[in-house]
Protein backbone atom coordinates (compact mmCIF):
# COMPACT_ATOMS: atom_id res chain seq x y z
CA UNK A 1 0.00 0.00 0.00
CA UNK A 2 2.84 2.39 0.78
CA UNK A 3 4.39 1.82 -2.67
CA UNK A 4 1.04 2.67 -4.27
CA UNK A 5 0.78 5.94 -2.33
CA UNK A 6 4.42 6.82 -2.94
CA UNK A 7 3.99 6.44 -6.70
CA UNK A 8 0.82 8.57 -6.62
CA UNK A 9 2.72 11.34 -4.80
CA UNK A 10 5.67 11.12 -7.21
CA UNK A 11 3.34 11.29 -10.21
CA UNK A 12 1.57 14.34 -8.80
CA UNK A 13 4.83 16.15 -8.05
CA UNK A 14 6.22 15.41 -11.52
CA UNK A 15 2.96 16.57 -13.09
CA UNK A 16 2.89 19.83 -11.16
CA UNK A 17 6.54 20.64 -11.85
CA UNK A 18 6.14 19.70 -15.51
CA UNK A 19 3.10 21.92 -15.92
CA UNK A 20 4.50 24.88 -13.96
CA UNK A 21 8.07 25.12 -15.25
CA UNK A 22 8.50 26.31 -18.82
CA UNK A 23 10.34 23.77 -20.96
CA UNK A 24 9.80 20.76 -18.70
CA UNK A 25 6.75 19.32 -20.42
CA UNK A 26 8.45 15.93 -20.48
CA UNK A 27 8.08 15.77 -16.68
CA UNK A 28 4.33 16.14 -17.07
CA UNK A 29 4.31 13.26 -19.54
CA UNK A 30 6.45 11.10 -17.25
CA UNK A 31 4.12 11.94 -14.35
CA UNK A 32 1.09 10.84 -16.37
CA UNK A 33 2.82 7.58 -17.34
CA UNK A 34 3.78 6.87 -13.71
CA UNK A 35 0.22 7.61 -12.60
CA UNK A 36 -1.27 5.25 -15.19
CA UNK A 37 1.22 2.50 -14.32
CA UNK A 38 0.44 2.95 -10.64
CA UNK A 39 -3.30 2.72 -11.24
CA UNK A 40 -2.83 -0.52 -13.20
CA UNK A 41 -0.63 -1.86 -10.38
CA UNK A 42 -3.23 -0.89 -7.78
CA UNK A 43 -6.10 -2.51 -9.67
CA UNK A 44 -4.15 -5.74 -10.11
CA UNK A 45 -3.09 -5.81 -6.47
CA UNK A 46 -6.50 -5.03 -4.99
CA UNK A 47 -8.34 -7.37 -7.35
CA UNK A 48 -6.41 -10.47 -6.26
CA UNK A 49 -5.64 -9.32 -2.71
CA UNK A 50 -8.46 -11.26 -1.02
CA UNK A 51 -7.51 -14.65 -2.38
CA UNK A 52 -3.84 -14.43 -1.50
CA UNK A 53 -4.22 -14.21 2.29
CA UNK A 54 -6.39 -17.27 2.95
CA UNK A 55 -5.03 -19.70 5.48
CA UNK A 56 -4.68 -23.38 4.73
CA UNK A 57 -5.88 -25.74 7.45
PDB file of C-alpha atoms in Angstrom:
ATOM      1  CA  UNK A   1       0.000   0.000   0.000  1.00  0.00           C
ATOM      2  CA  UNK A   2       2.837   2.392   0.776  1.00  0.00           C
ATOM      3  CA  UNK A   3       4.388   1.817  -2.670  1.00  0.00           C
ATOM      4  CA  UNK A   4       1.040   2.674  -4.266  1.00  0.00           C
ATOM      5  CA  UNK A   5       0.776   5.939  -2.333  1.00  0.00           C
ATOM      6  CA  UNK A   6       4.418   6.823  -2.937  1.00  0.00           C
ATOM      7  CA  UNK A   7       3.991   6.436  -6.699  1.00  0.00           C
ATOM      8  CA  UNK A   8       0.825   8.565  -6.621  1.00  0.00           C
ATOM      9  CA  UNK A   9       2.716  11.335  -4.805  1.00  0.00           C
ATOM     10  CA  UNK A  10       5.674  11.119  -7.212  1.00  0.00           C
ATOM     11  CA  UNK A  11       3.336  11.286 -10.214  1.00  0.00           C
ATOM     12  CA  UNK A  12       1.566  14.337  -8.804  1.00  0.00           C
ATOM     13  CA  UNK A  13       4.826  16.154  -8.052  1.00  0.00           C
ATOM     14  CA  UNK A  14       6.216  15.412 -11.518  1.00  0.00           C
ATOM     15  CA  UNK A  15       2.960  16.569 -13.091  1.00  0.00           C
ATOM     16  CA  UNK A  16       2.886  19.826 -11.156  1.00  0.00           C
ATOM     17  CA  UNK A  17       6.537  20.636 -11.854  1.00  0.00           C
ATOM     18  CA  UNK A  18       6.144  19.701 -15.514  1.00  0.00           C
ATOM     19  CA  UNK A  19       3.104  21.922 -15.920  1.00  0.00           C
ATOM     20  CA  UNK A  20       4.501  24.875 -13.955  1.00  0.00           C
ATOM     21  CA  UNK A  21       8.071  25.120 -15.248  1.00  0.00           C
ATOM     22  CA  UNK A  22       8.499  26.306 -18.816  1.00  0.00           C
ATOM     23  CA  UNK A  23      10.338  23.766 -20.961  1.00  0.00           C
ATOM     24  CA  UNK A  24       9.804  20.758 -18.702  1.00  0.00           C
ATOM     25  CA  UNK A  25       6.753  19.322 -20.423  1.00  0.00           C
ATOM     26  CA  UNK A  26       8.447  15.927 -20.482  1.00  0.00           C
ATOM     27  CA  UNK A  27       8.079  15.770 -16.678  1.00  0.00           C
ATOM     28  CA  UNK A  28       4.329  16.137 -17.072  1.00  0.00           C
ATOM     29  CA  UNK A  29       4.311  13.260 -19.544  1.00  0.00           C
ATOM     30  CA  UNK A  30       6.453  11.097 -17.248  1.00  0.00           C
ATOM     31  CA  UNK A  31       4.117  11.938 -14.348  1.00  0.00           C
ATOM     32  CA  UNK A  32       1.093  10.837 -16.369  1.00  0.00           C
ATOM     33  CA  UNK A  33       2.821   7.582 -17.345  1.00  0.00           C
ATOM     34  CA  UNK A  34       3.783   6.871 -13.709  1.00  0.00           C
ATOM     35  CA  UNK A  35       0.218   7.608 -12.602  1.00  0.00           C
ATOM     36  CA  UNK A  36      -1.272   5.249 -15.186  1.00  0.00           C
ATOM     37  CA  UNK A  37       1.224   2.501 -14.321  1.00  0.00           C
ATOM     38  CA  UNK A  38       0.439   2.950 -10.639  1.00  0.00           C
ATOM     39  CA  UNK A  39      -3.296   2.721 -11.240  1.00  0.00           C
ATOM     40  CA  UNK A  40      -2.829  -0.520 -13.198  1.00  0.00           C
ATOM     41  CA  UNK A  41      -0.632  -1.864 -10.379  1.00  0.00           C
ATOM     42  CA  UNK A  42      -3.232  -0.887  -7.782  1.00  0.00           C
ATOM     43  CA  UNK A  43      -6.105  -2.505  -9.674  1.00  0.00           C
ATOM     44  CA  UNK A  44      -4.153  -5.735 -10.113  1.00  0.00           C
ATOM     45  CA  UNK A  45      -3.085  -5.814  -6.469  1.00  0.00           C
ATOM     46  CA  UNK A  46      -6.501  -5.029  -4.991  1.00  0.00           C
ATOM     47  CA  UNK A  47      -8.335  -7.371  -7.352  1.00  0.00           C
ATOM     48  CA  UNK A  48      -6.415 -10.470  -6.263  1.00  0.00           C
ATOM     49  CA  UNK A  49      -5.644  -9.324  -2.709  1.00  0.00           C
ATOM     50  CA  UNK A  50      -8.457 -11.256  -1.019  1.00  0.00           C
ATOM     51  CA  UNK A  51      -7.512 -14.649  -2.381  1.00  0.00           C
ATOM     52  CA  UNK A  52      -3.842 -14.430  -1.504  1.00  0.00           C
ATOM     53  CA  UNK A  53      -4.222 -14.209   2.294  1.00  0.00           C
ATOM     54  CA  UNK A  54      -6.386 -17.266   2.947  1.00  0.00           C
ATOM     55  CA  UNK A  55      -5.026 -19.695   5.485  1.00  0.00           C
ATOM     56  CA  UNK A  56      -4.684 -23.375   4.734  1.00  0.00           C
ATOM     57  CA  UNK A  57      -5.877 -25.742   7.455  1.00  0.00           C
TER      58      UNK A  57
END
